[in-house]
Coordinates of C-alpha atoms and ligand atoms in Angstrom, one line a residue:
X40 CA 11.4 15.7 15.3
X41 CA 9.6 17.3 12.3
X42 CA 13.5 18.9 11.6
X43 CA 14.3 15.6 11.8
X44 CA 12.7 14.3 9.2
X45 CA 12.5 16.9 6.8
X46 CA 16.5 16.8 7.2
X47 CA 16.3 12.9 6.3
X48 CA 13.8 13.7 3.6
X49 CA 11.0 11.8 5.6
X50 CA 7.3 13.0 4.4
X51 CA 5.6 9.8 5.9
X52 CA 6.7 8.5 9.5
X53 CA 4.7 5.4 10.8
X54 CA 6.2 4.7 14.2
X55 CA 5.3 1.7 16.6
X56 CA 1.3 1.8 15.6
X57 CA -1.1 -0.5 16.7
X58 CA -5.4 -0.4 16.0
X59 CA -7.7 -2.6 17.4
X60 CA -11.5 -3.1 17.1
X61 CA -14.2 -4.5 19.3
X62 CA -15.5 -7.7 17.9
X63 CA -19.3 -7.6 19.2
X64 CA -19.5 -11.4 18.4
X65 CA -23.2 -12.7 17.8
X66 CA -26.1 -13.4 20.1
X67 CA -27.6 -11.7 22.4
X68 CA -24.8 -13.3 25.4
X69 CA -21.7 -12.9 23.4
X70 CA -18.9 -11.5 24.8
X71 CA -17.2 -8.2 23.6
X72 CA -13.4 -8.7 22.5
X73 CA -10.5 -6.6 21.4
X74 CA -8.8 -7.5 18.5
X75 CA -5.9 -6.5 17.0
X76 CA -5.9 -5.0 13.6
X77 CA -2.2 -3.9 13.1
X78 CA 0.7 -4.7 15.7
X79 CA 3.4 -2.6 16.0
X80 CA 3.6 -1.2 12.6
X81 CA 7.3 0.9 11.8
X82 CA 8.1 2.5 8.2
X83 CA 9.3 5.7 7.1
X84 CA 8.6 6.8 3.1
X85 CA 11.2 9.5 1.9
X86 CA 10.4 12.5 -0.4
X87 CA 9.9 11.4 -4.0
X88 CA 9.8 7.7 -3.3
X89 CA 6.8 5.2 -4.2
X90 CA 6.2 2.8 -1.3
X91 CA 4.5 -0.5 -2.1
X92 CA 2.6 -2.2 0.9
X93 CA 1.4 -5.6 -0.3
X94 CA -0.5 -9.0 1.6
X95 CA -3.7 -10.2 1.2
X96 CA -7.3 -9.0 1.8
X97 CA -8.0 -8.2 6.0
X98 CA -4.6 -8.1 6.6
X99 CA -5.3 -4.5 7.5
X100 CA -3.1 -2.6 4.7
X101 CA -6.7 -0.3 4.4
X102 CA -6.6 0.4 8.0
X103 CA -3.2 1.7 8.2
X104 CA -4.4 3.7 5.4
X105 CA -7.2 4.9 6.4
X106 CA -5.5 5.3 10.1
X107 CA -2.8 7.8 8.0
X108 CA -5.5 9.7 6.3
X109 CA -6.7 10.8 10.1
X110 CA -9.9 8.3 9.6
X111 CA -9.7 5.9 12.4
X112 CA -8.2 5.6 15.9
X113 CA -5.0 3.9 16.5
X114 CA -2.1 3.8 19.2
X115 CA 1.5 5.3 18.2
X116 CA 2.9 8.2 16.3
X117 CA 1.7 9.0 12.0
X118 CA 3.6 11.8 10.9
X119 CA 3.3 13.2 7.3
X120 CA 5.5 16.1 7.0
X121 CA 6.5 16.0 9.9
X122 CA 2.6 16.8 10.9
X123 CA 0.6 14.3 13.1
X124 CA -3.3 14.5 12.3
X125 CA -5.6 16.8 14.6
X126 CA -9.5 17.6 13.7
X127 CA -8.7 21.4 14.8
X128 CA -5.1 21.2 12.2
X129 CA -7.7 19.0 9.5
X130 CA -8.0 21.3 6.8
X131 CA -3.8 22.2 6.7
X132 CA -3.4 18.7 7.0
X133 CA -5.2 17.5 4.1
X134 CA -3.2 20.1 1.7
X135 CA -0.8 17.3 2.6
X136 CA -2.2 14.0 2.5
X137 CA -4.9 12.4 -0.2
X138 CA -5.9 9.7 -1.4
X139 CA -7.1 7.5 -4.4
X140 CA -9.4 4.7 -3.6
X141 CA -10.7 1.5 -5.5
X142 CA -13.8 2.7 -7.0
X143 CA -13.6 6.0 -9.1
X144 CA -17.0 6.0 -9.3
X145 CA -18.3 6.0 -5.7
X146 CA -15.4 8.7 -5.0
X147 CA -17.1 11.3 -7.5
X148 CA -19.9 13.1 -6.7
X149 CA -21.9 12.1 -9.7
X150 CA -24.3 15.6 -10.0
X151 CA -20.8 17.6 -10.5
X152 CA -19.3 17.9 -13.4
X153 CA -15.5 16.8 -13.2
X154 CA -14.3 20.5 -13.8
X155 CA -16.0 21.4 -10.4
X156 CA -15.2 18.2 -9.2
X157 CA -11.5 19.2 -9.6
X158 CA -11.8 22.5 -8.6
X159 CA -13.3 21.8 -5.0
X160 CA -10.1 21.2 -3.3
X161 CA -8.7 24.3 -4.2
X162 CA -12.5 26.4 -3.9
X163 CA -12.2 24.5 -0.2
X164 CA -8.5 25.8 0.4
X165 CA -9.1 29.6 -0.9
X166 CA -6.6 28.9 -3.9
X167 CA -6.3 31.5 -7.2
X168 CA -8.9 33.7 -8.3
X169 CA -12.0 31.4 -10.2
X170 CA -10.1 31.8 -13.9
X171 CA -7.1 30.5 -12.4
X172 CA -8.8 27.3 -10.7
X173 CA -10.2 26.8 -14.4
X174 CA -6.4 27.2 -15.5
X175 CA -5.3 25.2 -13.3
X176 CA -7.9 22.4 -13.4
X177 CA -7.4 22.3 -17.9
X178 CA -3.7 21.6 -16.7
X179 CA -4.4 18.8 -14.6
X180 CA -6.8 17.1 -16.5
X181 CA -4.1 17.5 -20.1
X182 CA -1.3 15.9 -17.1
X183 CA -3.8 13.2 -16.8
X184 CA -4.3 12.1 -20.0
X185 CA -7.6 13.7 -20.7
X186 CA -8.6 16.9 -22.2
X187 CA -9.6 20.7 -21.4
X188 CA -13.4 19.3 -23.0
X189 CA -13.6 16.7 -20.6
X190 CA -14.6 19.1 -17.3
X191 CA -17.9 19.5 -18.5
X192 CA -18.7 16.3 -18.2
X193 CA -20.5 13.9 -15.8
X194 CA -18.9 10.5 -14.4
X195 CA -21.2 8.7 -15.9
X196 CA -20.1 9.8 -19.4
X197 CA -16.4 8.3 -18.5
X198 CA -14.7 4.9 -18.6
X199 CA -13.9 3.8 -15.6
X200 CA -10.5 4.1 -16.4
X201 CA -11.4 7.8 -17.2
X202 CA -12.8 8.3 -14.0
X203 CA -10.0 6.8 -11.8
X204 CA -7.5 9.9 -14.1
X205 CA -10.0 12.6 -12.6
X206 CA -9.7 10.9 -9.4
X207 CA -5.7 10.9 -9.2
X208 CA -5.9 14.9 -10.8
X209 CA -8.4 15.6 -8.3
X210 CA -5.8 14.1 -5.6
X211 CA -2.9 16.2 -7.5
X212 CA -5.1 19.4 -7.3
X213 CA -3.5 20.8 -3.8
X214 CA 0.2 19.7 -4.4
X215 CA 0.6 17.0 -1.5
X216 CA 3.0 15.8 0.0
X217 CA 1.9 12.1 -0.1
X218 CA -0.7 10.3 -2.3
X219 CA -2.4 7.1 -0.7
X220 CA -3.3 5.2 -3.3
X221 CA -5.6 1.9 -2.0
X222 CA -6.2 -0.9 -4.7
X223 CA -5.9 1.8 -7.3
X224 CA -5.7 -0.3 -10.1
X225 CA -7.5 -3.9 -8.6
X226 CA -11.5 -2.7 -9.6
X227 CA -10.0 -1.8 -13.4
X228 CA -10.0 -4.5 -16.2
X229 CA -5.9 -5.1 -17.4
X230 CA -5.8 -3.0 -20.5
X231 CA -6.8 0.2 -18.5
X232 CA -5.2 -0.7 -15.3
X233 CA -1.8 -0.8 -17.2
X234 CA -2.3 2.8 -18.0
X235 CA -3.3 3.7 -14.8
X236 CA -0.3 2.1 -13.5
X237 CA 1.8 3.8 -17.1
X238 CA 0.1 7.2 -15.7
X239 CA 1.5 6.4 -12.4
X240 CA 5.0 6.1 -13.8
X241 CA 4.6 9.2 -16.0
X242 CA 3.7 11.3 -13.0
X243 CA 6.3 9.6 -10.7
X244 CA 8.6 11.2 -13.0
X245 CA 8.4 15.2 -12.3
X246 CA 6.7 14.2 -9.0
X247 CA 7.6 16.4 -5.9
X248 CA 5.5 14.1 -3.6
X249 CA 5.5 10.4 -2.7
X250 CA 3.2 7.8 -2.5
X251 CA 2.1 4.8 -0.4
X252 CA 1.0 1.9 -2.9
X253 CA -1.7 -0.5 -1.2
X254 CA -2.4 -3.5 -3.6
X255 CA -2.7 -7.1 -2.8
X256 CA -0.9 -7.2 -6.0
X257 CA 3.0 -7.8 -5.4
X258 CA 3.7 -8.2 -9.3
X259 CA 1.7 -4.7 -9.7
X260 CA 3.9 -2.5 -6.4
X261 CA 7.0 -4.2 -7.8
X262 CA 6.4 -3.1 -11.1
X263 CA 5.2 0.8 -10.0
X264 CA 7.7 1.1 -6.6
X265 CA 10.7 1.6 -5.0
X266 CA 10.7 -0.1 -2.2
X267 CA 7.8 -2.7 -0.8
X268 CA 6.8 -3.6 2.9
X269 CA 5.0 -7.1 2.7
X270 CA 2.2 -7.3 5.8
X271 CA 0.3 -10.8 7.1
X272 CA -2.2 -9.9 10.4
X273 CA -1.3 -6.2 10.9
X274 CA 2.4 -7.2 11.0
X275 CA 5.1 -6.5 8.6
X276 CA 6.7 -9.3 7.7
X277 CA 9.5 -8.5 4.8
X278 CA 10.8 -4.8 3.9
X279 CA 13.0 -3.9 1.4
X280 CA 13.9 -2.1 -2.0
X281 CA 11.7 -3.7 -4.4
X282 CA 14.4 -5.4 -6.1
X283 CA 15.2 -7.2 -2.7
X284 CA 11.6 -8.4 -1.7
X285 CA 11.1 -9.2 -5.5
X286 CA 14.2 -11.5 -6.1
X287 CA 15.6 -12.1 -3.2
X288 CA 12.6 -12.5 -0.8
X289 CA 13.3 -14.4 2.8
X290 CA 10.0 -15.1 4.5
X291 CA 7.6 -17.6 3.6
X292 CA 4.6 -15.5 3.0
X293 CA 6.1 -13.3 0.7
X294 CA 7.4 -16.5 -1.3
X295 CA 3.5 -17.9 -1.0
X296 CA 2.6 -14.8 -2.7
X297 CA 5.0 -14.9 -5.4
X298 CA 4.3 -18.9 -5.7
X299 CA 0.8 -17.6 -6.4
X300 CA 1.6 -15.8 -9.3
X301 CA 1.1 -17.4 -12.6
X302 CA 4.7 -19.3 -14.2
X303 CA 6.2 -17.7 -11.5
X304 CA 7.5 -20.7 -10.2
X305 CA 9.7 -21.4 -12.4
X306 CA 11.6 -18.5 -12.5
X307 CA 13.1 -19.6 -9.1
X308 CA 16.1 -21.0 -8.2
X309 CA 16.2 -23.5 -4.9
X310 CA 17.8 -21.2 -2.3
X311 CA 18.1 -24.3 -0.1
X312 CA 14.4 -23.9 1.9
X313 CA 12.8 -25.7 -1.6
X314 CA 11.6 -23.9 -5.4
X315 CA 8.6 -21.3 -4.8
X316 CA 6.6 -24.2 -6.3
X317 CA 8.0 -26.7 -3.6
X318 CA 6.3 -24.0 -0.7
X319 CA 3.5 -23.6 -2.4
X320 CA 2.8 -27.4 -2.3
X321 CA 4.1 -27.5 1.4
X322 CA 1.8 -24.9 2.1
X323 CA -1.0 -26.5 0.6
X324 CA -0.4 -29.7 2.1
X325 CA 0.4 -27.8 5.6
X326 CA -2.4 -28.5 8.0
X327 CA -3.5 -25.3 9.5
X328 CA -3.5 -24.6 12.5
X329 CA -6.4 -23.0 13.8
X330 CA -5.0 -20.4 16.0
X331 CA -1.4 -19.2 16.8
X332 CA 0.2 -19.6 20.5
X333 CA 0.3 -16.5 22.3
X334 CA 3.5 -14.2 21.7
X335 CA 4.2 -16.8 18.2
X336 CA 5.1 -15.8 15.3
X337 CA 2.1 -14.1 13.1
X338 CA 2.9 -16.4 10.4
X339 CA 2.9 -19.6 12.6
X340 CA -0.4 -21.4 12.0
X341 CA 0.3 -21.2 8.3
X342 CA 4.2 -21.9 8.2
X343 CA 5.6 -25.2 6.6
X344 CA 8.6 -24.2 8.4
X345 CA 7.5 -23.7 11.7
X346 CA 9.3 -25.0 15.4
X347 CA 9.6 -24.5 18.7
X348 CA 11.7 -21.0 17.7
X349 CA 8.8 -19.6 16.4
X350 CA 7.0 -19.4 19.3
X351 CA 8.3 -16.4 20.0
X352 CA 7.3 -13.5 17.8
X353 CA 10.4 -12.7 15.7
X354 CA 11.2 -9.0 15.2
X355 CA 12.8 -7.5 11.7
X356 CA 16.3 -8.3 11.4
X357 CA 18.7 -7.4 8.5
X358 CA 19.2 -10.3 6.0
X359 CA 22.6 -10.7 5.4
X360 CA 22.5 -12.0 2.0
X361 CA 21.7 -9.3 0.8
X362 CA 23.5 -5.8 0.4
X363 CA 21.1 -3.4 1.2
X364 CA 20.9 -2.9 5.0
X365 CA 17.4 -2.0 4.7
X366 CA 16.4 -5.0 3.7
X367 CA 14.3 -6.8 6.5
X368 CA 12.5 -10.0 7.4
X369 CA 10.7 -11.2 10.4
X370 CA 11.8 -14.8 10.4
X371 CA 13.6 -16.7 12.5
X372 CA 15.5 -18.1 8.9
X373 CA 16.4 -14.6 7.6
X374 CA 19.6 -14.8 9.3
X375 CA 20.5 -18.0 8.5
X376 CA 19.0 -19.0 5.2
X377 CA 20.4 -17.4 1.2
X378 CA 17.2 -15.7 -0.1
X379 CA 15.9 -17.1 -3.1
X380 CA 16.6 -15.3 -6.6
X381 CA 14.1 -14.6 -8.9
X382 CA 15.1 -13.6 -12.8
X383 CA 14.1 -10.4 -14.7
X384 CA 11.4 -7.7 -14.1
X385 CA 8.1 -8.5 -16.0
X386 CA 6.4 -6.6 -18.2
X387 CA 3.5 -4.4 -17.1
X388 CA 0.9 -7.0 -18.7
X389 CA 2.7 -9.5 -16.3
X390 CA 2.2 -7.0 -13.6
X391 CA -1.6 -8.2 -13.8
X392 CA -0.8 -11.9 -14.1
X393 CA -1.1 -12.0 -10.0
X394 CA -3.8 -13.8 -8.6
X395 CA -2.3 -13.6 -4.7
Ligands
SF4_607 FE1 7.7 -19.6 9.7 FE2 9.0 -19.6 12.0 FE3 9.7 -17.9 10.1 FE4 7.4 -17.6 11.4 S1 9.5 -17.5 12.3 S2 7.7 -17.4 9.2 S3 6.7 -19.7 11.7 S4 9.8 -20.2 10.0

């Protein structure tokens, strides 16, 4: 399999996985149940590309992250590399996986200085003799944006978009294969996420490695990926190249997150289900259901445009409007419905516009 996928140029394989947790409940009587945290999540990410995966908080895009970097417990097969995670295989498979999280400052140690903060991964890994870690950590940290002085500081003598560079060096340090990069950008103020997300772009362009994108964000991934995978309750819902999901999205929670998105809505044409500011108001108007029917459609209690079809589950089908086969909705209107079109690509100050 792992010849497979490095023939295809696969580094990240997420087949059929599904995580669950024991809600304890409250009281002292109250029943233990399982719930399900993702359900049945599929994706590949080939070498080089930048993967957006997008949908609001608790939808569980951190859990499928965190279930890639080896941290929790899940059913189905993770491959990076062609290399699924084992505690005894931990230290080879962390050459190949690492990640950037929210907060830049919780993920430094702040009694190291950023040069030894930076040089730990490779201390850990038994890389280059001490003057070449130096070397190599000055390199990083010019690649960055910062300078050679900066590595005798502390994190509390940097921004905090200073810190989050050190962080994404420190994540560059042992060459991997995939970057995991969770709400990145969400904890900065606009100016400085913008260069995170320009730094982003600047490495993405002599990068050997790829990267998963988690944001709740979907003018941000657009704006930073190649393709996006849009997730409501664990489930993918819409996958696609960016410029697919962006202007020519299907399902209805991906056009409530775009409807959410300042003066999106009227760059919009009707594609026949209603404007983006039509669903929005159908949505808002929509009474909620409080629970979904077992086997339904994730998407059911919230849909303006659910029926009797939709009571059971849809699965990703090919959208024929469009030309790219890869581009996939679960929907029981993705085979029958035009996808909307949406005009030009913003700016990266519009990036930050979303409020979804
Ligand atoms: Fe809405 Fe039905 Fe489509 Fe689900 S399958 S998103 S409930 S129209």
């Amino acid at each position: 399999m792992s010849e497979m996928n490095s023939e295809k140029g696969e580094i990240l394989e997420v087949s059929h996985v599904n995580n669950y947790y024991e809600d304890t409940g409250l009281g002292i009587f109250a029943k233990r149940q399982k719930r399900q945290v993702l359900s049945d999540v599929s994706f590949t990410i080939h070498t080089d590309e930048f993967f957006g995966l997008v949908g609001e908080s608790g939808c569980g895009k951190s859990t499928l992250g965190n279930a890639i970097l080896g941290q929790l417990p899940f059913e189905g097969t993770i491959r990076v590399g062609g290399m699924e995670y084992s505690k005894s295989d931990r230290r080879k498979f962390t050459e190949k996986v690492q990640a950037v999280f929210q907060d830049p400052m919780s993920a430094l140690n702040p009694r190291m200085t950023i040069g030894s903060t930076m040089r730990e991964p490779l201390r850990a890994h038994n890389i280059g003799t001490r003057e070449e870690q130096i070397r190599a950590v000055n390199d990083m940290l010019e690649k960055v944006g910062l300078d050679a002085s900066y590595a005798d500081r502390y994190p509390r003598e940097l921004s905090g978009g200073q810190r989050q560079r050190v962080c994404i060096g420190a994540a560059l340090m042992l060459q991997p294969e995939l970057i995991i990069a969770d709400e990145a950008v969400s904890a900065l103020d606009v100016s400085v996420g913008a260069q995170i997300l320009n730094l982003f772009h600047e490495i993405d362009a002599g990068a050997d490695f790829a990267m998963l994108f988690i944001s709740h964000n979907l003018n941000v991934v657009y704006y930073l990926c190649d393709r996006i995978a849009v997730m409501y309750r664990g489930t993918i819902v819409e996958i696609g190249s960016a410029e697919d999901v962006y202007h020519h999205p299907v399902h209805p929670y991906t056009k409530l997150l775009l409807a959410a998105i300042p003066d999106f809505t009227s760059r919009i044409e009707d594609d026949g289900t209603g404007t983006l500011a039509d669903i929005a108001k159908a949505n808002a108007q929509f009474e909620v259901r409080n629970e979904d029917p077992e086997g339904a459609c994730c998407f059911y209690h919230r849909c303006p445009y659910a029926n009797s079809e939709c009571l059971k589950r849809p699965s990703l089908t090919a959208v024929p409007t469009t030309d790219s086969e890869e581009h996939r909705a679960a929907c029981r209107l993705a085979a029958e419905q035009p996808s909307a079109q949406v005009d030009e690509k913003g700016s990266v100050a519009e990036a930050f516009q979303s409020t979804c």
